Short mmCIF file of N, CA and C in Angstrom, two decimals:
data_model
loop_
_atom_site.label_atom_id
_atom_site.label_comp_id
_atom_site.label_asym_id
_atom_site.label_seq_id
_atom_site.Cartn_x
_atom_site.Cartn_y
_atom_site.Cartn_z
N MET A 116 -15.44 72.84 -35.75
CA MET A 116 -16.75 71.95 -36.80
C MET A 116 -17.03 71.01 -36.37
N VAL A 117 -18.33 70.44 -36.79
CA VAL A 117 -18.96 69.62 -35.99
C VAL A 117 -18.89 68.45 -37.28
N THR A 118 -18.83 67.26 -37.35
CA THR A 118 -19.08 66.40 -37.97
C THR A 118 -20.38 65.67 -37.78
N THR A 119 -21.48 65.39 -38.18
CA THR A 119 -22.84 64.72 -38.15
C THR A 119 -22.21 63.24 -38.96
N PHE A 120 -22.56 62.75 -38.10
CA PHE A 120 -23.49 60.82 -38.60
C PHE A 120 -24.63 60.43 -38.07
N THR A 121 -25.29 60.11 -39.85
CA THR A 121 -26.71 59.67 -39.44
C THR A 121 -26.85 57.98 -39.67
N GLU A 122 -26.00 57.64 -40.56
CA GLU A 122 -26.46 56.03 -40.72
C GLU A 122 -25.21 55.10 -39.49
N TYR A 123 -25.70 53.81 -38.98
CA TYR A 123 -24.46 52.84 -38.21
C TYR A 123 -24.25 52.79 -39.66
N HIS A 124 -22.72 52.12 -39.51
CA HIS A 124 -21.88 51.75 -40.39
C HIS A 124 -21.25 50.21 -38.89
N PRO A 125 -21.35 49.34 -39.81
CA PRO A 125 -21.65 47.96 -38.74
C PRO A 125 -19.36 47.78 -38.95
N PRO A 126 -19.24 46.96 -38.18
CA PRO A 126 -17.42 46.85 -37.71
C PRO A 126 -17.37 45.80 -38.81
N LYS A 127 -15.67 45.83 -39.31
CA LYS A 127 -15.37 44.71 -40.12
C LYS A 127 -15.54 43.46 -39.32
N ALA A 128 -16.04 42.27 -40.39
CA ALA A 128 -15.83 41.18 -40.14
C ALA A 128 -14.36 40.70 -39.29
N SER A 129 -15.44 40.37 -38.42
CA SER A 129 -13.79 39.34 -37.27
C SER A 129 -14.00 38.05 -37.84
N THR A 130 -13.04 37.24 -36.66
CA THR A 130 -13.23 35.81 -36.99
C THR A 130 -13.71 35.69 -35.79
N GLY A 131 -14.73 35.32 -35.45
CA GLY A 131 -15.12 34.50 -34.04
C GLY A 131 -16.14 35.69 -33.17
N GLY A 132 -16.18 35.41 -32.09
CA GLY A 132 -17.19 36.57 -31.47
C GLY A 132 -18.98 36.14 -31.77
N PHE A 133 -19.54 37.41 -31.71
CA PHE A 133 -21.05 37.09 -31.88
C PHE A 133 -21.45 35.93 -32.51
N TRP A 134 -20.95 36.10 -34.32
CA TRP A 134 -21.26 35.18 -35.56
C TRP A 134 -20.93 34.49 -35.23
N GLN A 135 -19.72 34.41 -34.30
CA GLN A 135 -19.13 32.72 -34.79
C GLN A 135 -20.21 31.80 -33.62
N GLN A 136 -20.34 32.71 -32.70
CA GLN A 136 -22.00 32.20 -31.67
C GLN A 136 -22.88 31.83 -32.36
N ILE A 137 -23.58 32.86 -33.10
CA ILE A 137 -24.46 31.95 -33.36
C ILE A 137 -24.63 31.25 -34.34
N GLY A 138 -23.17 30.85 -35.45
CA GLY A 138 -23.44 29.69 -36.76
C GLY A 138 -23.38 30.61 -37.67
N LEU A 139 -23.06 32.07 -38.18
CA LEU A 139 -23.45 33.03 -38.93
C LEU A 139 -22.47 33.52 -39.50
N PRO A 140 -22.17 33.58 -40.66
CA PRO A 140 -20.61 34.51 -40.75
C PRO A 140 -21.34 36.27 -40.82
N ALA A 141 -20.44 37.16 -40.60
CA ALA A 141 -20.91 37.81 -40.02
C ALA A 141 -20.88 38.85 -41.91
N ARG A 142 -19.86 38.83 -42.97
CA ARG A 142 -20.40 39.35 -44.01
C ARG A 142 -19.92 38.21 -45.06
N GLY A 143 -19.83 39.01 -46.35
CA GLY A 143 -19.59 38.54 -47.53
C GLY A 143 -20.25 37.14 -48.40
N ARG A 144 -19.30 36.47 -49.68
CA ARG A 144 -20.53 35.90 -50.40
C ARG A 144 -21.32 34.67 -49.51
N ARG A 145 -20.56 34.25 -48.30
CA ARG A 145 -20.70 32.86 -47.69
C ARG A 145 -22.14 33.36 -46.90
N LEU A 146 -22.42 34.15 -46.67
CA LEU A 146 -23.60 34.46 -45.43
C LEU A 146 -24.71 34.95 -46.99
N HIS A 147 -24.07 35.27 -47.73
CA HIS A 147 -25.07 35.65 -49.12
C HIS A 147 -26.01 34.46 -49.40
N GLU A 148 -24.76 33.43 -49.73
CA GLU A 148 -25.14 32.02 -50.08
C GLU A 148 -25.91 31.39 -48.93
N LEU A 149 -25.54 31.44 -47.84
CA LEU A 149 -26.48 30.97 -46.04
C LEU A 149 -28.20 31.75 -46.41
N LEU A 150 -27.84 32.64 -46.66
CA LEU A 150 -29.29 33.49 -46.81
C LEU A 150 -30.37 33.01 -48.06
N HIS A 151 -29.97 32.72 -48.96
CA HIS A 151 -30.63 32.22 -50.44
C HIS A 151 -30.79 30.40 -49.99
N GLU A 152 -30.10 30.01 -49.20
CA GLU A 152 -30.26 28.63 -48.94
C GLU A 152 -31.44 28.56 -47.94
N GLY A 153 -31.27 29.14 -47.17
CA GLY A 153 -32.06 29.61 -45.56
C GLY A 153 -30.95 29.02 -44.39
N VAL A 154 -30.65 29.50 -43.41
CA VAL A 154 -29.84 29.28 -42.24
C VAL A 154 -30.58 27.65 -41.89
N GLU A 155 -29.26 27.22 -41.15
CA GLU A 155 -29.59 26.32 -40.14
C GLU A 155 -30.44 26.52 -39.48
N TYR A 156 -31.65 25.23 -38.77
CA TYR A 156 -32.32 25.84 -37.94
C TYR A 156 -31.29 26.22 -36.38
N ARG A 157 -30.59 25.22 -36.40
CA ARG A 157 -29.81 25.67 -35.14
C ARG A 157 -29.01 27.13 -34.75
N VAL A 158 -29.05 27.91 -36.15
CA VAL A 158 -28.95 29.50 -35.75
C VAL A 158 -29.90 29.93 -35.21
N TYR A 159 -31.27 29.66 -34.77
CA TYR A 159 -32.37 30.18 -34.24
C TYR A 159 -32.12 30.27 -32.64
N PRO A 160 -31.58 28.38 -31.86
CA PRO A 160 -31.86 28.67 -30.68
C PRO A 160 -30.26 29.25 -30.00
N ASN A 161 -29.60 29.40 -31.20
CA ASN A 161 -27.78 29.86 -30.98
C ASN A 161 -28.28 31.57 -30.43
N LEU A 162 -28.68 32.29 -31.34
CA LEU A 162 -28.85 33.41 -31.53
C LEU A 162 -30.10 33.39 -30.23
N ALA A 163 -31.35 32.85 -29.70
CA ALA A 163 -31.90 33.42 -28.63
C ALA A 163 -31.41 33.38 -27.22
N LYS A 164 -30.01 32.26 -27.50
CA LYS A 164 -29.29 32.20 -26.22
C LYS A 164 -28.35 33.03 -25.72
N VAL A 165 -27.33 33.62 -27.18
CA VAL A 165 -26.53 34.35 -27.07
C VAL A 165 -27.15 36.14 -26.95
N SER A 166 -28.40 36.29 -27.41
CA SER A 166 -29.39 37.37 -27.48
C SER A 166 -29.79 37.73 -25.58
N GLY A 167 -29.75 36.28 -25.53
CA GLY A 167 -31.16 36.41 -23.82
C GLY A 167 -32.64 36.78 -24.48
N ILE A 168 -32.80 36.55 -25.24
CA ILE A 168 -33.95 36.47 -25.14
C ILE A 168 -35.07 35.37 -25.82
N GLU A 169 -36.06 35.04 -24.80
CA GLU A 169 -36.48 33.61 -24.83
C GLU A 169 -36.95 33.56 -26.34
N GLN A 170 -36.44 32.03 -26.74
CA GLN A 170 -36.91 31.40 -27.91
C GLN A 170 -38.76 31.77 -28.60
N LYS A 171 -39.48 31.84 -28.12
CA LYS A 171 -40.77 31.78 -28.11
C LYS A 171 -40.80 33.72 -28.49
N ALA A 172 -40.53 34.14 -27.67
CA ALA A 172 -40.53 36.22 -27.71
C ALA A 172 -39.68 36.24 -29.25
N LEU A 173 -38.24 35.44 -29.50
CA LEU A 173 -37.14 35.90 -30.77
C LEU A 173 -38.28 35.44 -31.68
N ALA A 174 -39.21 34.56 -31.71
CA ALA A 174 -40.37 33.72 -33.28
C ALA A 174 -40.83 35.12 -32.91
N ARG A 175 -41.51 35.72 -31.96
CA ARG A 175 -42.73 36.60 -32.58
C ARG A 175 -41.96 38.03 -32.85
N TYR A 176 -40.44 38.17 -32.35
CA TYR A 176 -39.88 39.45 -33.05
C TYR A 176 -39.45 38.56 -34.51
N VAL A 177 -38.99 38.19 -35.15
CA VAL A 177 -39.16 37.84 -36.21
C VAL A 177 -40.01 37.50 -37.40
N ASP A 178 -41.23 37.32 -36.54
CA ASP A 178 -42.55 37.16 -37.46
C ASP A 178 -42.30 35.56 -38.24
N ILE A 179 -41.95 35.30 -37.29
CA ILE A 179 -41.66 33.22 -37.35
C ILE A 179 -43.38 32.68 -36.20
N PRO A 180 -44.32 32.17 -37.06
CA PRO A 180 -45.87 31.47 -36.37
C PRO A 180 -44.49 30.37 -35.56
N SER A 181 -45.58 29.76 -34.34
CA SER A 181 -44.57 29.01 -33.81
C SER A 181 -45.15 27.02 -34.78
N ALA A 182 -45.75 27.19 -35.68
CA ALA A 182 -46.48 26.14 -36.79
C ALA A 182 -45.08 26.11 -37.11
N THR A 183 -45.06 27.26 -38.14
CA THR A 183 -43.42 27.24 -39.26
C THR A 183 -42.51 26.74 -37.95
N LEU A 184 -41.93 27.32 -37.83
CA LEU A 184 -40.87 27.10 -36.54
C LEU A 184 -41.15 25.76 -36.66
N SER A 185 -41.74 24.88 -36.25
CA SER A 185 -41.92 23.51 -35.80
C SER A 185 -41.60 22.98 -37.18
N ARG A 186 -42.00 23.27 -38.39
CA ARG A 186 -41.72 22.53 -39.62
C ARG A 186 -39.87 22.67 -39.40
N ARG A 187 -39.41 24.34 -39.43
CA ARG A 187 -38.46 24.38 -39.65
C ARG A 187 -37.25 23.56 -38.98
N ALA A 188 -37.91 23.38 -37.77
CA ALA A 188 -36.81 21.83 -36.60
C ALA A 188 -37.08 20.89 -37.61
N ARG A 189 -37.74 20.24 -37.80
CA ARG A 189 -38.10 19.54 -38.69
C ARG A 189 -37.25 19.19 -39.72
N SER A 190 -37.35 19.80 -40.37
CA SER A 190 -36.60 20.29 -42.09
C SER A 190 -35.15 20.67 -42.01
N GLY A 191 -35.11 21.23 -40.59
CA GLY A 191 -33.29 22.28 -40.20
C GLY A 191 -33.02 22.48 -41.19
N ARG A 192 -33.91 23.12 -41.70
CA ARG A 192 -33.74 24.90 -42.62
C ARG A 192 -34.78 25.98 -43.03
N PHE A 193 -34.27 27.13 -42.51
CA PHE A 193 -35.10 27.97 -42.77
C PHE A 193 -35.94 28.66 -44.44
N LYS A 194 -36.58 29.27 -44.68
CA LYS A 194 -36.75 29.61 -45.70
C LYS A 194 -35.83 31.09 -45.78
N MET A 195 -35.57 31.64 -47.38
CA MET A 195 -34.77 32.60 -47.24
C MET A 195 -35.43 33.81 -46.92
N ALA A 196 -36.53 34.18 -46.78
CA ALA A 196 -37.33 35.22 -46.32
C ALA A 196 -36.93 35.40 -45.03
N GLU A 197 -37.38 33.87 -43.90
CA GLU A 197 -36.56 33.72 -42.58
C GLU A 197 -35.36 34.05 -41.92
N SER A 198 -34.52 33.56 -43.12
CA SER A 198 -33.58 33.92 -42.75
C SER A 198 -32.85 35.00 -42.96
N ASP A 199 -34.00 35.82 -43.96
CA ASP A 199 -33.10 37.26 -43.81
C ASP A 199 -33.49 37.73 -42.58
N ARG A 200 -34.85 37.37 -41.68
CA ARG A 200 -35.31 38.25 -40.69
C ARG A 200 -34.45 37.80 -39.81
N LEU A 201 -34.39 36.66 -39.68
CA LEU A 201 -33.27 35.82 -38.52
C LEU A 201 -31.63 36.81 -38.87
N TYR A 202 -31.54 37.47 -39.62
CA TYR A 202 -30.34 37.88 -39.48
C TYR A 202 -30.04 39.36 -39.25
N ARG A 203 -31.73 39.65 -39.64
CA ARG A 203 -32.00 41.30 -39.31
C ARG A 203 -31.97 41.18 -37.91
N PHE A 204 -32.43 40.95 -37.10
CA PHE A 204 -32.75 40.84 -35.70
C PHE A 204 -31.19 40.73 -34.97
N ALA A 205 -30.11 39.02 -35.86
CA ALA A 205 -28.76 39.60 -35.35
C ALA A 205 -28.39 40.51 -35.37
N GLU A 206 -28.27 41.35 -36.59
CA GLU A 206 -27.50 42.23 -36.48
C GLU A 206 -28.12 43.30 -35.66
N LEU A 207 -29.21 44.00 -35.40
CA LEU A 207 -29.87 44.96 -34.62
C LEU A 207 -28.79 44.42 -33.05
N PHE A 208 -28.78 43.49 -32.98
CA PHE A 208 -28.47 43.08 -31.55
C PHE A 208 -27.55 43.18 -31.55
N LYS A 209 -26.05 43.15 -32.36
CA LYS A 209 -25.29 43.07 -32.69
C LYS A 209 -24.95 44.71 -32.43
N ALA A 210 -25.36 45.28 -33.29
CA ALA A 210 -25.41 46.66 -33.48
C ALA A 210 -25.67 47.29 -31.62
N ALA A 211 -26.65 46.72 -31.14
CA ALA A 211 -26.97 47.38 -29.18
C ALA A 211 -25.79 47.24 -29.11
N LEU A 212 -25.59 45.75 -29.11
CA LEU A 212 -24.25 44.91 -28.10
C LEU A 212 -22.88 46.09 -28.43
N ASP A 213 -22.80 46.21 -29.36
CA ASP A 213 -21.81 47.10 -29.90
C ASP A 213 -21.96 48.22 -29.19
N LEU A 214 -23.03 49.28 -28.92
CA LEU A 214 -23.51 50.50 -28.66
C LEU A 214 -23.26 50.27 -27.17
N PHE A 215 -23.06 49.66 -26.51
CA PHE A 215 -23.44 49.03 -25.15
C PHE A 215 -22.04 48.34 -24.59
N GLU A 216 -21.06 48.59 -25.47
CA GLU A 216 -19.66 48.20 -25.46
C GLU A 216 -19.66 46.50 -25.03
N GLY A 217 -20.27 45.42 -25.53
CA GLY A 217 -19.74 44.44 -25.13
C GLY A 217 -21.41 43.48 -23.96
N ASP A 218 -22.15 44.85 -23.26
CA ASP A 218 -22.82 44.55 -22.38
C ASP A 218 -23.61 44.07 -23.05
N ALA A 219 -24.47 42.77 -23.21
CA ALA A 219 -25.45 41.76 -23.70
C ALA A 219 -26.82 42.34 -22.49
N GLU A 220 -26.43 42.19 -21.41
CA GLU A 220 -27.43 43.02 -20.62
C GLU A 220 -28.18 44.26 -21.08
N GLY A 221 -27.32 45.16 -20.84
CA GLY A 221 -27.50 46.73 -21.62
C GLY A 221 -28.10 47.06 -22.72
N ALA A 222 -27.59 46.04 -23.55
CA ALA A 222 -28.26 46.24 -25.32
C ALA A 222 -29.07 45.28 -25.80
N ARG A 223 -30.08 44.26 -24.49
CA ARG A 223 -31.17 43.56 -25.18
C ARG A 223 -32.38 44.64 -24.18
N ALA A 224 -31.33 45.70 -22.67
CA ALA A 224 -32.66 46.08 -21.98
C ALA A 224 -33.17 47.18 -22.52
N TRP A 225 -32.10 47.60 -23.82
CA TRP A 225 -32.07 48.83 -24.39
C TRP A 225 -33.43 48.77 -25.58
N LEU A 226 -32.95 47.70 -26.16
CA LEU A 226 -33.90 46.79 -27.40
C LEU A 226 -35.24 46.68 -26.74
N LEU A 227 -35.26 46.07 -25.89
CA LEU A 227 -36.93 46.21 -25.22
C LEU A 227 -37.32 47.27 -24.62
N LYS A 228 -37.08 48.59 -24.57
CA LYS A 228 -37.61 49.96 -24.18
C LYS A 228 -38.21 50.63 -24.61
N PRO A 229 -39.46 51.15 -25.35
CA PRO A 229 -39.50 52.06 -25.98
C PRO A 229 -38.96 53.19 -25.86
N ASN A 230 -38.78 53.66 -27.20
CA ASN A 230 -37.57 54.55 -27.50
C ASN A 230 -38.04 55.80 -28.14
N ILE A 231 -38.08 56.75 -28.07
CA ILE A 231 -38.38 58.79 -27.99
C ILE A 231 -38.02 58.39 -29.61
N GLY A 232 -37.43 58.39 -30.02
CA GLY A 232 -36.35 58.47 -31.29
C GLY A 232 -36.98 57.85 -32.33
N LEU A 233 -37.64 56.31 -31.58
CA LEU A 233 -38.18 55.52 -32.83
C LEU A 233 -40.10 55.26 -32.50
N GLY A 234 -40.38 56.89 -32.40
CA GLY A 234 -41.85 57.30 -31.71
C GLY A 234 -42.81 56.20 -31.32
N GLY A 235 -41.75 56.35 -29.98
CA GLY A 235 -41.84 55.24 -29.19
C GLY A 235 -42.20 53.57 -28.83
N ARG A 236 -41.72 53.34 -30.28
CA ARG A 236 -41.35 51.98 -30.53
C ARG A 236 -40.18 51.52 -29.61
N LYS A 237 -40.85 50.12 -29.54
CA LYS A 237 -39.16 48.97 -29.16
C LYS A 237 -38.38 48.53 -30.32
N PRO A 238 -37.25 49.30 -30.45
CA PRO A 238 -36.39 48.53 -31.40
C PRO A 238 -36.51 47.25 -31.63
N ILE A 239 -36.67 46.35 -30.61
CA ILE A 239 -36.64 45.05 -30.66
C ILE A 239 -37.85 44.36 -32.16
N GLU A 240 -39.03 45.05 -32.07
CA GLU A 240 -40.13 45.06 -32.61
C GLU A 240 -39.93 45.37 -34.27
N MET A 241 -38.22 46.24 -34.44
CA MET A 241 -38.18 46.57 -35.86
C MET A 241 -37.08 46.18 -36.40
N SER A 242 -36.95 44.26 -36.28
CA SER A 242 -36.29 44.11 -37.41
C SER A 242 -37.13 42.95 -38.45
N VAL A 243 -38.26 43.28 -38.28
CA VAL A 243 -38.82 42.95 -39.36
C VAL A 243 -39.16 42.92 -40.78
N THR A 244 -38.98 44.12 -41.17
CA THR A 244 -38.82 45.26 -42.70
C THR A 244 -37.66 45.49 -42.24
N SER A 245 -37.30 45.64 -43.88
CA SER A 245 -35.97 46.59 -43.96
C SER A 245 -36.35 47.93 -43.63
N ALA A 246 -37.19 48.76 -44.07
CA ALA A 246 -37.01 50.49 -43.43
C ALA A 246 -37.04 50.51 -42.48
N GLU A 247 -38.01 49.03 -41.19
CA GLU A 247 -37.83 49.48 -40.03
C GLU A 247 -36.06 49.15 -39.20
N TYR A 248 -35.59 48.22 -39.59
CA TYR A 248 -34.28 47.85 -39.21
C TYR A 248 -33.54 48.85 -39.34
N GLN A 249 -33.23 49.82 -40.95
CA GLN A 249 -32.65 50.73 -40.95
C GLN A 249 -32.53 51.65 -40.32
N THR A 250 -34.31 51.63 -39.46
CA THR A 250 -34.15 53.00 -38.80
C THR A 250 -33.72 52.87 -37.29
N VAL A 251 -33.21 52.07 -36.91
CA VAL A 251 -32.87 51.29 -35.71
C VAL A 251 -31.46 51.14 -35.86
N LEU A 252 -30.83 50.79 -37.09
CA LEU A 252 -29.50 50.79 -37.19
C LEU A 252 -29.14 52.24 -37.30
N ASN A 253 -29.69 53.50 -37.75
CA ASN A 253 -29.46 54.79 -38.38
C ASN A 253 -29.50 55.49 -36.84
N LEU A 254 -30.60 54.89 -35.91
CA LEU A 254 -30.54 55.62 -34.20
C LEU A 254 -29.46 54.78 -33.77
N ILE A 255 -28.67 53.79 -33.59
CA ILE A 255 -28.11 53.10 -32.89
C ILE A 255 -26.33 54.72 -33.41
N GLY A 256 -26.15 54.26 -35.02
CA GLY A 256 -25.39 55.32 -35.36
C GLY A 256 -25.31 56.69 -34.96
N ARG A 257 -26.54 57.66 -34.91
CA ARG A 257 -26.36 58.92 -33.94
C ARG A 257 -25.86 58.59 -32.60
N LEU A 258 -26.31 57.31 -31.67
CA LEU A 258 -26.27 57.53 -30.60
C LEU A 258 -24.97 57.19 -30.19
N GLU A 259 -24.13 56.28 -31.28
CA GLU A 259 -22.93 55.90 -30.77
C GLU A 259 -21.82 57.56 -31.32
N HIS A 260 -22.29 58.13 -32.31
CA HIS A 260 -21.82 59.20 -32.72
C HIS A 260 -22.33 60.93 -31.58
N GLY A 261 -23.24 60.56 -30.77
CA GLY A 261 -23.40 61.58 -30.04
C GLY A 261 -24.21 62.63 -30.45
N VAL A 262 -24.86 62.10 -31.78
CA VAL A 262 -26.07 63.28 -32.10
C VAL A 262 -26.81 62.56 -31.56
N CYS A 263 -28.19 63.66 -31.11
CA CYS A 263 -29.36 63.86 -30.73
C CYS A 263 -30.63 62.89 -31.87
N ALA A 264 -31.16 62.23 -30.94
CA ALA A 264 -31.60 60.97 -31.50
C ALA A 264 -33.38 61.97 -31.64
#
């Protein structure tokens, strides 16, 4: 009997690790509140550092123009939609990190490489919309369970 999994199911929230390093809770009510309030600017450089993605490139991947980024640095907080895109990017990176068993370089390389399972697109470019984000998470889920992409 063969069981097929087609969706990525993130691991349960833990105390520390990746989410603590970037400055966000992994799940739960506090995360939801922060996303509505707008996450603090410090999350952005933390996410860039942890993911190994240059800050300018990260801004492109999450669709935050440089002028907006400068305003957010001064105000200290992102708007709700920007916060959501930052969280989706973090979630994609964490899912890739889990796929590569904690190998950040392997996860980053996979995210930056065009993927046949995504129609030749780079996974890292697919965190801006929820539909694209979900497509990448589903692909990661299939890969984790050995289902052909």
